[in-house]
mmCIF file of the C-alpha atoms, coordinates in Angstrom:
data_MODEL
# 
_entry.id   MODEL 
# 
loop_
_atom_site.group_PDB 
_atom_site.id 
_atom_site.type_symbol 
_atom_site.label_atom_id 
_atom_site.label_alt_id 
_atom_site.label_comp_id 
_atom_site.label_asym_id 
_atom_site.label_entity_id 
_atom_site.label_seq_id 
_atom_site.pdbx_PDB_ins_code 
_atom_site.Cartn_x 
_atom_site.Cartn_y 
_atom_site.Cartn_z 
_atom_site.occupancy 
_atom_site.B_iso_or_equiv 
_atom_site.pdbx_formal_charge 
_atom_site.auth_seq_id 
_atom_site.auth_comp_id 
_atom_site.auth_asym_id 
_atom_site.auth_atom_id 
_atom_site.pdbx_PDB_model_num 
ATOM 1   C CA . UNK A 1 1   ? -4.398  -29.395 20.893  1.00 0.00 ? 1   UNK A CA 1 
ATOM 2   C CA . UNK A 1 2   ? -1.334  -28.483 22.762  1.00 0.00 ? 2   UNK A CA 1 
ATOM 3   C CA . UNK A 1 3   ? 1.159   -29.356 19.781  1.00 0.00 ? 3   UNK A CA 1 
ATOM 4   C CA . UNK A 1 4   ? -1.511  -26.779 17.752  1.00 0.00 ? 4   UNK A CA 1 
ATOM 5   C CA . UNK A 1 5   ? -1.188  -23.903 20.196  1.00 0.00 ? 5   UNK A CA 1 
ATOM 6   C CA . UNK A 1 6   ? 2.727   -24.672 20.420  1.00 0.00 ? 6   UNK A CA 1 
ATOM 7   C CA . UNK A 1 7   ? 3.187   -24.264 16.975  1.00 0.00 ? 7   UNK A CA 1 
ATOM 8   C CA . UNK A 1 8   ? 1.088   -20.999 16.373  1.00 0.00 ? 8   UNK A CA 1 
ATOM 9   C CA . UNK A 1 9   ? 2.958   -19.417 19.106  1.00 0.00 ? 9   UNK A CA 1 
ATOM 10  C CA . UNK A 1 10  ? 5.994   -20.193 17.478  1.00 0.00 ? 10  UNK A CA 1 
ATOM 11  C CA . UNK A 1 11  ? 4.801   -18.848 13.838  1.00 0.00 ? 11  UNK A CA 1 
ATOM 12  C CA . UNK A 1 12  ? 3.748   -15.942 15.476  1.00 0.00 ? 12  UNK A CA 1 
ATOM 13  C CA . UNK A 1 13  ? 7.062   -15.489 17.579  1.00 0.00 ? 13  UNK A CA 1 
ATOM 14  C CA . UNK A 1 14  ? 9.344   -16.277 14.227  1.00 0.00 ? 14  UNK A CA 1 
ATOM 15  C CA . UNK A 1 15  ? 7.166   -13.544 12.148  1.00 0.00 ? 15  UNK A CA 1 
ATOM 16  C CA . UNK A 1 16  ? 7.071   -10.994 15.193  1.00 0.00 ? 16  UNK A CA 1 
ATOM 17  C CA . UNK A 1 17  ? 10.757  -11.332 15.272  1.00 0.00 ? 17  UNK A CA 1 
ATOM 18  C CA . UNK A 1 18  ? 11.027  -10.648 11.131  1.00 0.00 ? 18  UNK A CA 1 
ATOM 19  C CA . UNK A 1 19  ? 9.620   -7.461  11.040  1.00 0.00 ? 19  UNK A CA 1 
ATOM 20  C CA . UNK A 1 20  ? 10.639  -3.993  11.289  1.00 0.00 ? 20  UNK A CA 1 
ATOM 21  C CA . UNK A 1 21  ? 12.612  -4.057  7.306   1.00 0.00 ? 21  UNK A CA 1 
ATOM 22  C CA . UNK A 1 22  ? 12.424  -1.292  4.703   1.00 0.00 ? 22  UNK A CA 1 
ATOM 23  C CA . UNK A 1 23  ? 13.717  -0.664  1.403   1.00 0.00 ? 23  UNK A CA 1 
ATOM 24  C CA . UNK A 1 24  ? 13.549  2.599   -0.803  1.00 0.00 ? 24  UNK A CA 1 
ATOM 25  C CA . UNK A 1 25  ? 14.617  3.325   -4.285  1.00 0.00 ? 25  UNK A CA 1 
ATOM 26  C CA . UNK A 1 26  ? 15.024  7.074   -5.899  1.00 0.00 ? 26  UNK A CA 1 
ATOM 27  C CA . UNK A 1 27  ? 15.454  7.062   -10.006 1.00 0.00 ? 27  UNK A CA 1 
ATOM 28  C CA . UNK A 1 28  ? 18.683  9.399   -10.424 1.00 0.00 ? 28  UNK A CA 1 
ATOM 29  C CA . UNK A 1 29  ? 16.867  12.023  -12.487 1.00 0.00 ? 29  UNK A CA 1 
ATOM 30  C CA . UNK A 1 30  ? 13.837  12.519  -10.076 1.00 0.00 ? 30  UNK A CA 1 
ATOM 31  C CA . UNK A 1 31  ? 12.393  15.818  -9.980  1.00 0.00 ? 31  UNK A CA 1 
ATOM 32  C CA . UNK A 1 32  ? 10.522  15.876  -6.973  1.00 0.00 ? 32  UNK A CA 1 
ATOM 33  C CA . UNK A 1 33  ? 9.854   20.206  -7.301  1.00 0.00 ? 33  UNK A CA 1 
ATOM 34  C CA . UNK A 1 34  ? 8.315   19.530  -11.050 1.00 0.00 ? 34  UNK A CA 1 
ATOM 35  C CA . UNK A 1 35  ? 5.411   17.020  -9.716  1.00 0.00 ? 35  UNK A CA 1 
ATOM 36  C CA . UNK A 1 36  ? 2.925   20.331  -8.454  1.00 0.00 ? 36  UNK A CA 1 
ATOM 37  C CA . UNK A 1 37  ? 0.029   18.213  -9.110  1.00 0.00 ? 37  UNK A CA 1 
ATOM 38  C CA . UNK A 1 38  ? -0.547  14.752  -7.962  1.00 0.00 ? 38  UNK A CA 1 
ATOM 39  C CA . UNK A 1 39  ? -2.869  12.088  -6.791  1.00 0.00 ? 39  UNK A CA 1 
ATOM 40  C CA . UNK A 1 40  ? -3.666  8.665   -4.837  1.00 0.00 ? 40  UNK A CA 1 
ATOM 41  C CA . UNK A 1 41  ? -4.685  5.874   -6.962  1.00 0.00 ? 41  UNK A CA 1 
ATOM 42  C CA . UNK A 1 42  ? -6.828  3.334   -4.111  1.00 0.00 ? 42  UNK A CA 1 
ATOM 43  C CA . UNK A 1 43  ? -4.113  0.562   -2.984  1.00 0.00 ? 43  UNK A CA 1 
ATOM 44  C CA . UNK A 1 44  ? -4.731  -2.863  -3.531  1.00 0.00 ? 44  UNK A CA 1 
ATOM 45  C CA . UNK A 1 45  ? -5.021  -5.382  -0.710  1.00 0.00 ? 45  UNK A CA 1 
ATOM 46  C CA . UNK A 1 46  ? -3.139  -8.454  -0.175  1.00 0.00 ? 46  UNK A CA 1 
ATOM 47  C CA . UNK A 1 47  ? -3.951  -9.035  3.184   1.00 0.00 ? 47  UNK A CA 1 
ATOM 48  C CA . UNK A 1 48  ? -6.731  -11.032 4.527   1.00 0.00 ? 48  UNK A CA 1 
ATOM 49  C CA . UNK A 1 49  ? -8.453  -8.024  5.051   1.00 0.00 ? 49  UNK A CA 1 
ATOM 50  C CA . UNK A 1 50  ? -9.984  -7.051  1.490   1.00 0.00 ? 50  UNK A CA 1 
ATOM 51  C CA . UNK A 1 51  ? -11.070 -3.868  3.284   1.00 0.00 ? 51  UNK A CA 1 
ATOM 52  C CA . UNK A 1 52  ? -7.329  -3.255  3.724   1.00 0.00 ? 52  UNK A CA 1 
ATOM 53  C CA . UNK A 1 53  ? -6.685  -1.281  0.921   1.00 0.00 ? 53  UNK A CA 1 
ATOM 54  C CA . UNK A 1 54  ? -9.417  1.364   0.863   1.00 0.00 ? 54  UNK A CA 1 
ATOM 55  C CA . UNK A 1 55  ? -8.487  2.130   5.159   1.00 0.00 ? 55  UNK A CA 1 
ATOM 56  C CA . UNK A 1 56  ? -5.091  2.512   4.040   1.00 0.00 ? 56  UNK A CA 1 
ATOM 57  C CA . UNK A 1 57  ? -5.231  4.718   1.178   1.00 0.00 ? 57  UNK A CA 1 
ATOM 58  C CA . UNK A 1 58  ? -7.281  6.998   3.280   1.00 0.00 ? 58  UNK A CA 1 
ATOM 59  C CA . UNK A 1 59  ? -4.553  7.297   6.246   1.00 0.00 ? 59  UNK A CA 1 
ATOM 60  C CA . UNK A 1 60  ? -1.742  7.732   3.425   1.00 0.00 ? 60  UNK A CA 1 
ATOM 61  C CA . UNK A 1 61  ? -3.865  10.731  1.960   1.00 0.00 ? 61  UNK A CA 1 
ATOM 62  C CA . UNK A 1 62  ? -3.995  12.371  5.301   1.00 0.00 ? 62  UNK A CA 1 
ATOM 63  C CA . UNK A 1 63  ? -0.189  11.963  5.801   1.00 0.00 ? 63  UNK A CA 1 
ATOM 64  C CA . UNK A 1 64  ? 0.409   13.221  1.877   1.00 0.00 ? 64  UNK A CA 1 
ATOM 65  C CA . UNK A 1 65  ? -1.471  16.311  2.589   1.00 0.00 ? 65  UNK A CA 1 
ATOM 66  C CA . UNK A 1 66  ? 1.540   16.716  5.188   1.00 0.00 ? 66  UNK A CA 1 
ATOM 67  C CA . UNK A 1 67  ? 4.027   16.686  2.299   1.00 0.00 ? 67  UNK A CA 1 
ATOM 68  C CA . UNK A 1 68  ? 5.124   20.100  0.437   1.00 0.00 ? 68  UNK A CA 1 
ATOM 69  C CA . UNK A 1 69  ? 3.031   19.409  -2.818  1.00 0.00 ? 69  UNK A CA 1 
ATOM 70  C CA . UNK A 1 70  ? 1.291   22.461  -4.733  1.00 0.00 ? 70  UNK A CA 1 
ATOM 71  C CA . UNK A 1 71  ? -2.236  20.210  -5.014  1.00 0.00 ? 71  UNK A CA 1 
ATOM 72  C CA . UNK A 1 72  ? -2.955  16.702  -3.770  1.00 0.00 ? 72  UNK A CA 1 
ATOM 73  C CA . UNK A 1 73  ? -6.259  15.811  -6.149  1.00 0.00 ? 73  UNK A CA 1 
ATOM 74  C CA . UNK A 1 74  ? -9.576  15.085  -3.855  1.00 0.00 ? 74  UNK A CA 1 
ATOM 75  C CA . UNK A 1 75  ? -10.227 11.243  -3.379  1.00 0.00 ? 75  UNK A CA 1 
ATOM 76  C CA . UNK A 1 76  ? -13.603 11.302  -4.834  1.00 0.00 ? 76  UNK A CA 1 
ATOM 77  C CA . UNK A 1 77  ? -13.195 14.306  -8.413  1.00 0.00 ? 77  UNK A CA 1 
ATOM 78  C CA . UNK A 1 78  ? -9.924  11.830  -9.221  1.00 0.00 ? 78  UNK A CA 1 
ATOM 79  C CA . UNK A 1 79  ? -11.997 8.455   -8.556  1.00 0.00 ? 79  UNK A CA 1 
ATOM 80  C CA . UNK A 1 80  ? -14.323 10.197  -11.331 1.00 0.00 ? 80  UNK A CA 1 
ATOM 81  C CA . UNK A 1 81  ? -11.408 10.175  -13.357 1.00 0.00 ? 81  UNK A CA 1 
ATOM 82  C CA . UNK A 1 82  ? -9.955  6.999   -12.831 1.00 0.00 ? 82  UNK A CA 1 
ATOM 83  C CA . UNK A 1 83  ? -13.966 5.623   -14.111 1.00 0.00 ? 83  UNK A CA 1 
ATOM 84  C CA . UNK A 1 84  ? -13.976 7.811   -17.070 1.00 0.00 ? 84  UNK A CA 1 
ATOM 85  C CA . UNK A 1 85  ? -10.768 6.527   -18.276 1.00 0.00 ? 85  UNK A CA 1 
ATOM 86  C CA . UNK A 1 86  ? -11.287 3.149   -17.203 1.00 0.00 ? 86  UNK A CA 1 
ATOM 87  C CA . UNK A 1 87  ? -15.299 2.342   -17.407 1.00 0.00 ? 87  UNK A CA 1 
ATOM 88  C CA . UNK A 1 88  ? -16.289 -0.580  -15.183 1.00 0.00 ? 88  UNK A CA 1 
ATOM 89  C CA . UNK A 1 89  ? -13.117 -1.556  -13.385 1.00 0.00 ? 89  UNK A CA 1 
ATOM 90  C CA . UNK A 1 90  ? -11.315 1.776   -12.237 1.00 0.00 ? 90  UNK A CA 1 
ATOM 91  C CA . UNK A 1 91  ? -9.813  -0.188  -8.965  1.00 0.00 ? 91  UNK A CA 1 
ATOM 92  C CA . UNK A 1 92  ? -7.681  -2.950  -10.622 1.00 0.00 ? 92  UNK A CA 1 
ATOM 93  C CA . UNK A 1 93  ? -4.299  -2.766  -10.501 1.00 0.00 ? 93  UNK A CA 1 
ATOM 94  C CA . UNK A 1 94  ? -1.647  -2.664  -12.134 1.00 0.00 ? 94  UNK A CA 1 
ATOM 95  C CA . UNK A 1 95  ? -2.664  0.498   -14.371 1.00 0.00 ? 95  UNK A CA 1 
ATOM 96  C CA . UNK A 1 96  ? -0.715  0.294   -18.094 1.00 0.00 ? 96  UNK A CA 1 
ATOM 97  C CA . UNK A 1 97  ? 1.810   3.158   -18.932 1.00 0.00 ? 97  UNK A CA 1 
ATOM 98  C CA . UNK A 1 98  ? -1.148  4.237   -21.896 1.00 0.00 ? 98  UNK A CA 1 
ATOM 99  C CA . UNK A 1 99  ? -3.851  4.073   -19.003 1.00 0.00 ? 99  UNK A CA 1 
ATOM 100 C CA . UNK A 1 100 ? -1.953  6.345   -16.231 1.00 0.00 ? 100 UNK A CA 1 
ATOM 101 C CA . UNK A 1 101 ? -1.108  9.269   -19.452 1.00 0.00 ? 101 UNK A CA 1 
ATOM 102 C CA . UNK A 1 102 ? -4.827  9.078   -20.138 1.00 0.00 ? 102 UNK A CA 1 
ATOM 103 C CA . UNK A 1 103 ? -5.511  9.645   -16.273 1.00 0.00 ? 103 UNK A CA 1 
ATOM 104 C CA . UNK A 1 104 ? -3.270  12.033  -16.477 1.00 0.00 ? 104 UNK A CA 1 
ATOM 105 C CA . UNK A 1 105 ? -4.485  13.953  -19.725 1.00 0.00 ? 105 UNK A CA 1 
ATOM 106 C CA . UNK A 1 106 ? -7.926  13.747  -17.892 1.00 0.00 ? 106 UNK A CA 1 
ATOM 107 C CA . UNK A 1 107 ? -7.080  15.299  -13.941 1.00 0.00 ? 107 UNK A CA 1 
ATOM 108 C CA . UNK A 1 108 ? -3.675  17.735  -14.972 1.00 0.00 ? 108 UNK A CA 1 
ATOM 109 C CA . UNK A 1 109 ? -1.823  15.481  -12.601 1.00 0.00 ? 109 UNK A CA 1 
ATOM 110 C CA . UNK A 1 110 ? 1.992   14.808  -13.165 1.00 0.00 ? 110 UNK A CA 1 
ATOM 111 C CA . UNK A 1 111 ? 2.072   11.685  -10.499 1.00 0.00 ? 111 UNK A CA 1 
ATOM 112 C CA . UNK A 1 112 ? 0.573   9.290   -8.439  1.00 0.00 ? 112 UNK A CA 1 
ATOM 113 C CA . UNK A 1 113 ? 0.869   6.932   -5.661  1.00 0.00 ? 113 UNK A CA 1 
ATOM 114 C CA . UNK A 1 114 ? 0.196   3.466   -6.393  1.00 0.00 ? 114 UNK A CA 1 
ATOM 115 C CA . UNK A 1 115 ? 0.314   1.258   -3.377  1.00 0.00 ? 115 UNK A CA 1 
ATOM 116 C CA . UNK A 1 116 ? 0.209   -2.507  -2.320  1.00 0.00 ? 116 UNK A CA 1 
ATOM 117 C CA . UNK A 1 117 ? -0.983  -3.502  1.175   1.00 0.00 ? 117 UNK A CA 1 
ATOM 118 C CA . UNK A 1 118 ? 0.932   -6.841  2.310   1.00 0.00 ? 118 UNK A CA 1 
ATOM 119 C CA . UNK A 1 119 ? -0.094  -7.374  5.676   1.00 0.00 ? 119 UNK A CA 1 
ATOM 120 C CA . UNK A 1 120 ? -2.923  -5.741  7.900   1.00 0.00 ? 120 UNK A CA 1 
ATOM 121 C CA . UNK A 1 121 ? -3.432  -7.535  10.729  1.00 0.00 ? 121 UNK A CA 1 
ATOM 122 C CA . UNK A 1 122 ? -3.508  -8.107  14.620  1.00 0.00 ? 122 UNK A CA 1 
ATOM 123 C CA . UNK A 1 123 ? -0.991  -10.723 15.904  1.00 0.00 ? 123 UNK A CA 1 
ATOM 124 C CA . UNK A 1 124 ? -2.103  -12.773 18.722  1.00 0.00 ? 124 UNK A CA 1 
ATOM 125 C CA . UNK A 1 125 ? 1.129   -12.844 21.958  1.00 0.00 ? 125 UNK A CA 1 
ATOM 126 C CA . UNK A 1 126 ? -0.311  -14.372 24.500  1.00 0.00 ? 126 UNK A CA 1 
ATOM 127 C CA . UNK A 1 127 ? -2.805  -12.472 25.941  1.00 0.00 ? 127 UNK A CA 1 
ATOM 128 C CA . UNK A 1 128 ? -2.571  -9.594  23.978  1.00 0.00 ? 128 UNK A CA 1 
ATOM 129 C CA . UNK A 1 129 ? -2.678  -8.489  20.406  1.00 0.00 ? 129 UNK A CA 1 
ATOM 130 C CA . UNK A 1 130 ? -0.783  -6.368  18.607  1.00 0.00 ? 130 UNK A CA 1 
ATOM 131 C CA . UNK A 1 131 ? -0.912  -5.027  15.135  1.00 0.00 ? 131 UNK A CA 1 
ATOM 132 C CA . UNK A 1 132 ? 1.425   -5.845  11.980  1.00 0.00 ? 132 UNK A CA 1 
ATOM 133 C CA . UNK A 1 133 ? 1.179   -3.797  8.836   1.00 0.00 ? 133 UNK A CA 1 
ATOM 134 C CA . UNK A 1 134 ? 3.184   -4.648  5.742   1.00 0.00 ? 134 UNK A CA 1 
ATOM 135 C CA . UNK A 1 135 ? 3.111   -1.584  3.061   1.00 0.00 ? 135 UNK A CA 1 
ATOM 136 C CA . UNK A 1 136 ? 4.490   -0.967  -0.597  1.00 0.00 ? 136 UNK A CA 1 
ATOM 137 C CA . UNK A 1 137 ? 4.130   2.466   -2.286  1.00 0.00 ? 137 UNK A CA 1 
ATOM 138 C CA . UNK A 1 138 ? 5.349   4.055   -5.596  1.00 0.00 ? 138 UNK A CA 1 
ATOM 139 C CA . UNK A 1 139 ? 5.071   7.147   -7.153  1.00 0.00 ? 139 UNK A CA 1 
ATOM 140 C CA . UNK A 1 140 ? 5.113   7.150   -11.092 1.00 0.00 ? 140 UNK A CA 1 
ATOM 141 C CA . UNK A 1 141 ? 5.435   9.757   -13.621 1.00 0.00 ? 141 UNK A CA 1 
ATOM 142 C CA . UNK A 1 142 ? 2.092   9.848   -15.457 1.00 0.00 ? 142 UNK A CA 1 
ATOM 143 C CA . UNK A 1 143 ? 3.730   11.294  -18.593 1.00 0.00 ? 143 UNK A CA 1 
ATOM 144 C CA . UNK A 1 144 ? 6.125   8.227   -18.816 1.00 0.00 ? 144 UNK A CA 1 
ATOM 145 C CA . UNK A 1 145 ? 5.199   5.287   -16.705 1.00 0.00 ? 145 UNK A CA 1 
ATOM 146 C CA . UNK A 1 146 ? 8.606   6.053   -15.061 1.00 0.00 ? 146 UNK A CA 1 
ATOM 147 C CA . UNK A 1 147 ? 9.054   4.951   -11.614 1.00 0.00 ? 147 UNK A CA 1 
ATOM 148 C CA . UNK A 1 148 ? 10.193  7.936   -9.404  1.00 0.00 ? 148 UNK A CA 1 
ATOM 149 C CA . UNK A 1 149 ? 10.535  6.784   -5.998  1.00 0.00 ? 149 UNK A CA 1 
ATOM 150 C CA . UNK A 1 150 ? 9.335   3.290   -4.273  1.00 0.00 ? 150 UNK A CA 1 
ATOM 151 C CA . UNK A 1 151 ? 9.396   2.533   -0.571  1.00 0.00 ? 151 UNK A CA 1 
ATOM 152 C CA . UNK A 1 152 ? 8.070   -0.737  1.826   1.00 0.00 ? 152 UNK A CA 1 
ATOM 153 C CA . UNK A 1 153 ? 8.212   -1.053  5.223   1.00 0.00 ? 153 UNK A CA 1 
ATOM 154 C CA . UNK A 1 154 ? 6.600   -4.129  7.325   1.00 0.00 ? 154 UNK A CA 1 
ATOM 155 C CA . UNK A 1 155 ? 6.388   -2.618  11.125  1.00 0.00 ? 155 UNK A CA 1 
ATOM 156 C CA . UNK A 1 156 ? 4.689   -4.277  14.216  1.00 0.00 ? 156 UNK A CA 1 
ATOM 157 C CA . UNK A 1 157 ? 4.278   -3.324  17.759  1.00 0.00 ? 157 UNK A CA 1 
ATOM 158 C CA . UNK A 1 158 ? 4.155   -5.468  20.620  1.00 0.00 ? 158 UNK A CA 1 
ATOM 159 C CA . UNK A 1 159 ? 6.756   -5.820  24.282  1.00 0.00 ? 159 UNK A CA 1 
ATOM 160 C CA . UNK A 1 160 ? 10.729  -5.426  23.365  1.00 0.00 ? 160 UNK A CA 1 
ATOM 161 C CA . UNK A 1 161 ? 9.967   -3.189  20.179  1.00 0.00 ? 161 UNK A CA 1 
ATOM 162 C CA . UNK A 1 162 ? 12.436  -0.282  20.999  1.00 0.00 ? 162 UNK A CA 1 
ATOM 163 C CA . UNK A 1 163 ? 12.514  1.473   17.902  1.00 0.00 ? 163 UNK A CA 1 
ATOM 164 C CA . UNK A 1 164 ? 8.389   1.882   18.030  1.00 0.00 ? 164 UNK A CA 1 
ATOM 165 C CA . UNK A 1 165 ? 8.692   3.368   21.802  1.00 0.00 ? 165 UNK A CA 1 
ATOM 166 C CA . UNK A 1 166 ? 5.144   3.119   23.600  1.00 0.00 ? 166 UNK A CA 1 
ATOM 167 C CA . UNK A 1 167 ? 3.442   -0.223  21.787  1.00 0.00 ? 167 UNK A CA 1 
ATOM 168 C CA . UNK A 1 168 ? 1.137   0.928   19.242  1.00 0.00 ? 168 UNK A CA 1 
ATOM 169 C CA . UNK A 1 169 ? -2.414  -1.187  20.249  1.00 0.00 ? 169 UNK A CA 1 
ATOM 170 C CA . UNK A 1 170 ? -4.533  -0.191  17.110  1.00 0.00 ? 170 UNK A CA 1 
ATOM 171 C CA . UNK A 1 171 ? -3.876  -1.179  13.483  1.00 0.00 ? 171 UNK A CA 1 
ATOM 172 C CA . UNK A 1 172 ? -4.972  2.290   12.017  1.00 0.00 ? 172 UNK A CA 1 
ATOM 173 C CA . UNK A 1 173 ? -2.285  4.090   14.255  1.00 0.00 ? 173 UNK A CA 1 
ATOM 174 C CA . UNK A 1 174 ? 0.458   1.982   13.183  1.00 0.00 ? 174 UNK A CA 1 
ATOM 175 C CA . UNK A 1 175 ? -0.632  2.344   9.518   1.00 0.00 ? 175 UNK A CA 1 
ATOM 176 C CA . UNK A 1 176 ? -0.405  6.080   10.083  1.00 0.00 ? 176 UNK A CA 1 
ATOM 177 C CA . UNK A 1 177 ? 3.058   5.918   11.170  1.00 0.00 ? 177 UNK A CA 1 
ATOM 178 C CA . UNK A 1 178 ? 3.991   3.597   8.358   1.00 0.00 ? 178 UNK A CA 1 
ATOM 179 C CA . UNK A 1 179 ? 2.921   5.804   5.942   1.00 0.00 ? 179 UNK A CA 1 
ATOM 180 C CA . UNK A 1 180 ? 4.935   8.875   7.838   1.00 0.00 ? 180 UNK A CA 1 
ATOM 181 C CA . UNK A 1 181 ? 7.982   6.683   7.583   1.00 0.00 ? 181 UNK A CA 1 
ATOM 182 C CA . UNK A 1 182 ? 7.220   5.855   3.975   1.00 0.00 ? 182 UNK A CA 1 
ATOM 183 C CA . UNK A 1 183 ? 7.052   9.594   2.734   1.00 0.00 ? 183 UNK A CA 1 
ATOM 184 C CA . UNK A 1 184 ? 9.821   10.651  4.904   1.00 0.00 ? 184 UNK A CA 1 
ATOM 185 C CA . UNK A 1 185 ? 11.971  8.634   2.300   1.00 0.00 ? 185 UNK A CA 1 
ATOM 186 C CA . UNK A 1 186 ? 10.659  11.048  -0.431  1.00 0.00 ? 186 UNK A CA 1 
ATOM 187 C CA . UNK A 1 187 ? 12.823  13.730  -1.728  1.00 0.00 ? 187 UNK A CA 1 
ATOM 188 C CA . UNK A 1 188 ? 12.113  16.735  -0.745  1.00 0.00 ? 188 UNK A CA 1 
ATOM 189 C CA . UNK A 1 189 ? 9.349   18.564  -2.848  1.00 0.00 ? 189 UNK A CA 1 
ATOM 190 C CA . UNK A 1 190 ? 10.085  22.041  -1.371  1.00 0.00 ? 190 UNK A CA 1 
ATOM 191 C CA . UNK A 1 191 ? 9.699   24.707  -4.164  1.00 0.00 ? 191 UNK A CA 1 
ATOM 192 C CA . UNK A 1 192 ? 11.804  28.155  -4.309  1.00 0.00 ? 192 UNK A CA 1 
ATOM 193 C CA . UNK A 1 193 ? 10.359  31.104  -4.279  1.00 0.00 ? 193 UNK A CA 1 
ATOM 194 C CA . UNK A 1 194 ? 9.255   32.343  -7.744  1.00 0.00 ? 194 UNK A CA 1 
ATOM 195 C CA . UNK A 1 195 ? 10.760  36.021  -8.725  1.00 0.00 ? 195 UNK A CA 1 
ATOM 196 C CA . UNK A 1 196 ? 8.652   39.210  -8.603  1.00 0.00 ? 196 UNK A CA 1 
ATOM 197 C CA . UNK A 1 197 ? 7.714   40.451  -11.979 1.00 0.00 ? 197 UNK A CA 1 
# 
C-alpha cells in the first residue's frame, strides 16, 4: 500500500514538473485580415473526460469572441451545418479537405478552429488538487485545407508555479486562460479602415 501511494506521488510529481510547454506554427503566407468570417468546429477529447471536448470548445468561443474577427458563426446555426454536410456523424474528427470546402460553401465561412483536448484533469498533491489542461488548436483555410496557424500549450497550477501567479483551483479557469494564451499566438486580425466613397 505504501510502495502504491509512493509511486503515484512520484508520477504525479514527475508530470507536475513537465508541464508548462508550448509550441506555435504560422504558414508564411497567412492572411489573418482576409478570414472575416469564421467558426468553431466542437474539439475532440482525449482526456479521460469524454465531456472534455464540448466544456472546452465553449470557453475557447468565449475567448474568440475577444479576437478582432468581422463574425464568429453561432455554435448551434454552424452545428446545423456541420449535420447537413455531414448527416449522422457531424462530431468526428479529422474533417477531409472536400468536407471543410463543403462546410464552407454551406455557412460563408473562410476558417475554422479545429481543436484536440489532451489532458483535462485535476492532479492530486497531497492534500490538495490542482488542475492540468493539455490543449491543441488549428485554424484551417476552408477553401484549401491549408493549415494557417497551430498552437498547444499543456499548463497546470499548483505551489511553486510562478509564471501562473495566484494557483488557479478550478479546471474551467485554467482552460480559459489556456485558450487566452493560445489566441494570443494568432496574428493579428485587425482590419484598416475601408475608404469613404
Amino acid at each position: 500500500m505504501r510502495m502504491g501511494c509512493k509511486t503515484a506521488w512520484v508520477t504525479t510529481l514527475a508530470l507536475l514538473c513537465g508541464c508548462g510547454g508550448m509550441t506555435r506554427f504560422v504558414h508564411p503566407d497567412a492572411d489573418m485580415p482576409f478570414y472575416e468570417r469564421v467558426a468553431v468546429i466542437p474539439f475532440s477529447s482525449l482526456a479521460q473526460d469524454r465531456l472534455a471536448g464540448e466544456k472546452v470548445t465553449d470557453v475557447f468561443f468565449s475567448e474568440l469572441l475577444q479576437r478582432k474577427f468581422d463574425q464568429v458563426l453561432e455554435p448551434g446555426q454552424f452545428a446545423s451545418a456541420m449535420t447537413r454536410v455531414r448527416g449522422g456523424t457531424p462530431y468526428a474528427n479529422p474533417w477531409s479537405s472536400g468536407e471543410l470546402t463543403k462546410l464552407g460553401k454551406e455557412t460563408d465561412v473562410q476558417g475554422v478552429f479545429i481543436g484536440t483536448v489532451r489532458e483535462f484533469t485535476m492532479v492530486q498533491n497531497g492534500r490538495d488538487s490542482y488542475p492540468l489542461v493539455a490543449l491543441e488548436v488549428r485554424f484551417v483555410d476552408v477553401a484549401t485545407g491549408r493549415l494557417v496557424w497551430s498552437a498547444s500549450a499543456t499548463r497546470h497550477s499548483g505551489p511553486g508555479v510562478p509564471f501562473l501567479g495566484r494557483p488557479e483551483r478550478t479546471i474551467d479557469g485554467l482552460a480559459a486562460a489556456t485558450c487566452r494564451q493560445l489566441l494570443r499566438t494568432l496574428p493579428e486580425v485587425t482590419r484598416h479602415a475601408k475608404p469613404a466613397s
